[in-house]
């Protein structure tokens, strides 16, 4: 099941390196604490490094362009502690994860990138404290980076927008996510796929898109079928994506 993640045995946490926020220019060397769902199944070696990213005109080595916002280590650590991202374990985010709003897919995409799937319709404003959503976001992103295979530096984000309504238009959390990508995970987003966005998504997107800066070049809009066909080997796409 997508949300049935057993508790990891160790804490997943980043550390500030040379004044840059966690995971800026380095990767976790091992991931013994990842739950089984976050580990790559045996036998899936991913795609050659020079393969072009689906929906882009670039080879893999150039798709992770974007801002690299360098902040003092003290500031980064303080902000990270503000949402209690340091020292997180699965038990601390399991309740929020039970909503099914976000999970780390057990299969990588065709480029070998860990895949984070976000069902935006399941993120309802006011349904849970914003800090809980922020901690879950940090836990999932750290887990995805810990699952990076050798030679890969980026993560694929799939934003499932089917069923989106105004109660899901949480601009405050969107601002947090954008800031987190800039500050704590620079150059770690390979591509963000917006899947089947309805008309109700457009007003909020017009606000969020300028925040992305050059990261906006990494955003692609496509259908659920395209995601399954173009981004995954047969039989490995997330549930609800791909040919029916």
Short mmCIF file of C-alpha atoms in Angstrom, two decimals:
data_model
loop_
_atom_site.label_atom_id
_atom_site.label_comp_id
_atom_site.label_asym_id
_atom_site.label_seq_id
_atom_site.Cartn_x
_atom_site.Cartn_y
_atom_site.Cartn_z
CA UNK A 1 0.00 0.00 0.00
CA UNK A 2 1.21 3.47 -0.74
CA UNK A 3 1.01 4.77 2.82
CA UNK A 4 1.76 1.63 4.85
CA UNK A 5 5.34 2.51 5.67
CA UNK A 6 6.90 0.77 8.66
CA UNK A 7 9.02 2.83 11.01
CA UNK A 8 12.68 3.14 9.99
CA UNK A 9 15.31 1.93 12.40
CA UNK A 10 17.37 5.09 12.26
CA UNK A 11 16.75 8.79 12.01
CA UNK A 12 17.08 10.35 8.56
CA UNK A 13 18.64 13.76 8.88
CA UNK A 14 20.74 16.19 6.85
CA UNK A 15 23.70 18.23 8.04
CA UNK A 16 24.91 21.66 6.99
CA UNK A 17 28.08 21.46 4.90
CA UNK A 18 30.39 24.42 4.29
CA UNK A 19 27.68 26.96 5.07
CA UNK A 20 25.19 25.42 2.65
CA UNK A 21 21.94 23.87 3.77
CA UNK A 22 21.52 20.06 3.98
CA UNK A 23 22.17 18.04 0.81
CA UNK A 24 23.61 20.99 -1.12
CA UNK A 25 26.32 19.30 -3.15
CA UNK A 26 26.45 16.02 -1.25
CA UNK A 27 24.35 12.91 -0.89
CA UNK A 28 23.68 10.37 1.80
CA UNK A 29 26.14 7.52 1.38
CA UNK A 30 23.83 4.84 2.76
CA UNK A 31 20.24 4.55 3.80
CA UNK A 32 19.96 1.75 6.35
CA UNK A 33 17.13 3.57 8.07
CA UNK A 34 14.81 3.80 5.09
CA UNK A 35 11.58 1.86 5.26
CA UNK A 36 11.27 -0.94 2.67
CA UNK A 37 8.88 1.16 0.54
CA UNK A 38 11.59 3.76 0.03
CA UNK A 39 14.18 1.26 -1.14
CA UNK A 40 14.71 0.42 -4.77
CA UNK A 41 13.50 -3.09 -5.65
CA UNK A 42 16.24 -5.46 -6.72
CA UNK A 43 16.91 -5.72 -10.41
CA UNK A 44 15.89 -2.18 -11.38
CA UNK A 45 19.07 -0.54 -12.49
CA UNK A 46 17.50 2.57 -13.96
CA UNK A 47 18.40 4.12 -17.30
CA UNK A 48 21.71 5.27 -18.78
CA UNK A 49 22.91 8.57 -17.36
CA UNK A 50 22.75 10.38 -20.69
CA UNK A 51 19.13 9.54 -21.40
CA UNK A 52 16.91 12.57 -21.99
CA UNK A 53 14.34 13.40 -19.35
CA UNK A 54 10.74 12.81 -20.50
CA UNK A 55 9.15 16.04 -21.62
CA UNK A 56 12.44 17.94 -21.76
CA UNK A 57 14.91 18.62 -24.50
CA UNK A 58 17.88 18.10 -22.21
CA UNK A 59 20.02 15.18 -21.21
CA UNK A 60 19.93 14.07 -17.61
CA UNK A 61 23.06 15.97 -16.65
CA UNK A 62 21.40 19.30 -17.46
CA UNK A 63 17.84 18.90 -16.21
CA UNK A 64 18.64 19.87 -12.62
CA UNK A 65 19.32 23.52 -13.30
CA UNK A 66 17.94 26.17 -10.99
CA UNK A 67 18.86 28.52 -8.20
CA UNK A 68 21.39 27.57 -5.58
CA UNK A 69 20.53 29.71 -2.61
CA UNK A 70 23.44 29.69 -0.18
CA UNK A 71 22.57 30.59 3.40
CA UNK A 72 24.67 30.69 6.56
CA UNK A 73 24.79 27.34 8.34
CA UNK A 74 23.39 28.88 11.51
CA UNK A 75 20.40 30.31 9.65
CA UNK A 76 19.75 27.04 7.83
CA UNK A 77 19.92 25.03 11.02
CA UNK A 78 17.61 27.46 12.78
CA UNK A 79 15.01 27.35 10.03
CA UNK A 80 15.19 23.57 9.87
CA UNK A 81 14.67 23.28 13.61
CA UNK A 82 11.70 25.61 13.23
CA UNK A 83 9.73 22.84 11.53
CA UNK A 84 11.55 20.19 13.57
CA UNK A 85 13.07 18.58 10.48
CA UNK A 86 16.31 17.60 12.19
CA UNK A 87 16.09 14.29 14.01
CA UNK A 88 12.80 13.20 12.43
CA UNK A 89 11.88 9.55 12.46
CA UNK A 90 8.93 7.75 10.90
CA UNK A 91 6.95 7.64 14.13
CA UNK A 92 6.91 11.44 14.23
CA UNK A 93 5.29 11.77 10.80
CA UNK A 94 3.29 8.54 10.49
CA UNK A 95 -0.02 10.10 11.54
CA UNK A 96 0.22 12.84 8.92
CA UNK A 97 1.40 10.35 6.28
CA UNK A 98 -1.71 8.25 6.90
CA UNK A 99 -3.64 10.88 4.94
CA UNK A 100 -2.03 9.49 1.79
CA UNK A 101 -1.20 12.98 0.57
CA UNK A 102 2.43 12.16 -0.20
CA UNK A 103 4.63 9.09 -0.39
CA UNK A 104 7.92 7.84 -1.77
CA UNK A 105 7.17 5.48 -4.66
CA UNK A 106 8.95 2.09 -4.42
CA UNK A 107 10.11 2.25 -8.06
CA UNK A 108 12.44 4.76 -9.66
CA UNK A 109 11.59 6.42 -12.96
CA UNK A 110 13.25 5.59 -16.28
CA UNK A 111 16.20 7.83 -15.38
CA UNK A 112 16.77 6.11 -12.07
CA UNK A 113 15.40 9.00 -10.02
CA UNK A 114 13.55 8.43 -6.74
CA UNK A 115 9.92 9.48 -7.18
CA UNK A 116 7.84 11.49 -4.74
CA UNK A 117 4.09 11.36 -5.44
CA UNK A 118 1.83 14.10 -4.06
CA UNK A 119 -1.96 13.71 -4.18
CA UNK A 120 -2.86 17.37 -3.78
CA UNK A 121 -6.58 16.71 -3.27
CA UNK A 122 -5.71 14.93 -0.01
CA UNK A 123 -4.01 18.03 1.39
CA UNK A 124 -6.94 19.95 2.85
CA UNK A 125 -6.28 23.33 4.43
CA UNK A 126 -7.01 23.27 8.15
CA UNK A 127 -7.35 19.49 8.36
CA UNK A 128 -4.06 19.21 10.27
CA UNK A 129 -1.48 21.64 11.70
CA UNK A 130 0.73 23.18 9.04
CA UNK A 131 3.83 22.17 11.00
CA UNK A 132 2.82 18.51 10.66
CA UNK A 133 2.67 18.84 6.87
CA UNK A 134 6.05 20.57 6.87
CA UNK A 135 7.69 17.82 8.91
CA UNK A 136 6.25 15.14 6.63
CA UNK A 137 7.53 17.05 3.61
CA UNK A 138 11.03 17.22 5.10
CA UNK A 139 10.98 13.52 6.02
CA UNK A 140 9.89 12.45 2.52
CA UNK A 141 12.46 14.65 0.78
CA UNK A 142 15.26 13.42 3.03
CA UNK A 143 14.17 9.83 2.41
CA UNK A 144 14.12 10.39 -1.35
CA UNK A 145 17.64 11.80 -1.31
CA UNK A 146 18.85 8.93 0.84
CA UNK A 147 17.47 6.59 -1.85
CA UNK A 148 19.51 8.20 -4.66
CA UNK A 149 21.54 5.61 -6.58
CA UNK A 150 25.20 6.28 -7.44
CA UNK A 151 25.52 8.82 -10.23
CA UNK A 152 22.06 10.30 -9.75
CA UNK A 153 21.49 13.59 -7.95
CA UNK A 154 17.87 14.47 -8.63
CA UNK A 155 14.36 13.52 -7.59
CA UNK A 156 11.18 13.46 -9.69
CA UNK A 157 8.12 15.09 -8.15
CA UNK A 158 4.67 14.05 -9.40
CA UNK A 159 1.86 16.38 -8.33
CA UNK A 160 -1.43 14.58 -8.91
CA UNK A 161 -3.98 17.38 -9.38
CA UNK A 162 -7.00 15.25 -10.24
CA UNK A 163 -9.91 16.32 -8.05
CA UNK A 164 -8.21 19.56 -6.98
CA UNK A 165 -10.51 22.18 -5.44
CA UNK A 166 -10.15 25.47 -3.60
CA UNK A 167 -9.83 23.72 -0.23
CA UNK A 168 -6.53 22.30 -1.52
CA UNK A 169 -5.12 25.67 -2.61
CA UNK A 170 -2.75 26.06 0.34
CA UNK A 171 -0.48 28.89 -0.77
CA UNK A 172 1.23 28.99 2.62
CA UNK A 173 2.42 25.40 2.28
CA UNK A 174 3.34 25.99 -1.37
CA UNK A 175 5.57 28.86 -0.21
CA UNK A 176 7.18 26.58 2.37
CA UNK A 177 7.86 23.90 -0.26
CA UNK A 178 9.42 26.37 -2.69
CA UNK A 179 11.63 27.83 0.04
CA UNK A 180 12.64 24.33 1.16
CA UNK A 181 13.71 23.39 -2.38
CA UNK A 182 15.76 26.57 -2.72
CA UNK A 183 17.32 26.56 0.73
CA UNK A 184 17.74 22.93 1.80
CA UNK A 185 17.63 20.95 -1.47
CA UNK A 186 19.17 23.12 -4.22
CA UNK A 187 19.53 21.37 -7.59
CA UNK A 188 17.82 18.27 -6.27
CA UNK A 189 14.57 18.64 -8.22
CA UNK A 190 14.99 17.00 -11.60
CA UNK A 191 11.47 17.71 -12.78
CA UNK A 192 8.06 18.55 -11.33
CA UNK A 193 5.13 17.03 -13.21
CA UNK A 194 1.69 18.61 -12.80
CA UNK A 195 -0.82 15.91 -13.65
CA UNK A 196 -4.26 16.75 -15.06
CA UNK A 197 -4.64 20.21 -13.47
CA UNK A 198 -8.27 21.45 -13.51
CA UNK A 199 -9.32 25.04 -14.14
CA UNK A 200 -9.59 25.62 -10.36
CA UNK A 201 -5.82 25.16 -10.11
CA UNK A 202 -4.95 28.02 -12.43
CA UNK A 203 -5.44 31.04 -10.08
CA UNK A 204 -3.21 29.55 -7.40
CA UNK A 205 -0.64 28.45 -9.95
CA UNK A 206 -0.43 32.00 -11.30
CA UNK A 207 0.70 33.04 -7.80
CA UNK A 208 3.11 30.15 -7.20
CA UNK A 209 4.84 30.02 -10.59
CA UNK A 210 6.76 33.32 -10.22
CA UNK A 211 8.17 32.07 -6.90
CA UNK A 212 9.93 29.26 -8.74
CA UNK A 213 12.29 31.43 -10.77
CA UNK A 214 14.41 29.18 -12.97
CA UNK A 215 12.86 26.13 -11.34
CA UNK A 216 9.83 26.98 -13.44
CA UNK A 217 11.70 25.50 -16.41
CA UNK A 218 11.54 22.11 -14.66
CA UNK A 219 7.74 22.07 -14.52
CA UNK A 220 5.77 20.03 -17.02
CA UNK A 221 2.01 19.62 -17.35
CA UNK A 222 0.80 16.27 -18.63
CA UNK A 223 -1.83 13.58 -18.24
CA UNK A 224 -1.80 10.60 -15.89
CA UNK A 225 -1.43 8.33 -18.91
CA UNK A 226 1.64 10.22 -20.11
CA UNK A 227 3.25 9.86 -16.70
CA UNK A 228 2.87 6.09 -16.74
CA UNK A 229 4.04 5.67 -20.32
CA UNK A 230 6.89 8.19 -20.47
CA UNK A 231 8.36 8.13 -16.97
CA UNK A 232 8.20 4.48 -15.91
CA UNK A 233 9.06 1.03 -17.11
CA UNK A 234 5.99 -1.17 -17.67
CA UNK A 235 4.43 -2.27 -14.42
CA UNK A 236 6.31 0.22 -12.23
CA UNK A 237 4.15 3.37 -12.45
CA UNK A 238 2.28 4.60 -9.36
CA UNK A 239 -1.30 3.45 -9.00
CA UNK A 240 -3.64 5.51 -11.15
CA UNK A 241 -1.00 6.48 -13.70
CA UNK A 242 -0.50 4.94 -17.11
CA UNK A 243 -2.69 3.05 -19.59
CA UNK A 244 -5.99 1.89 -18.16
#
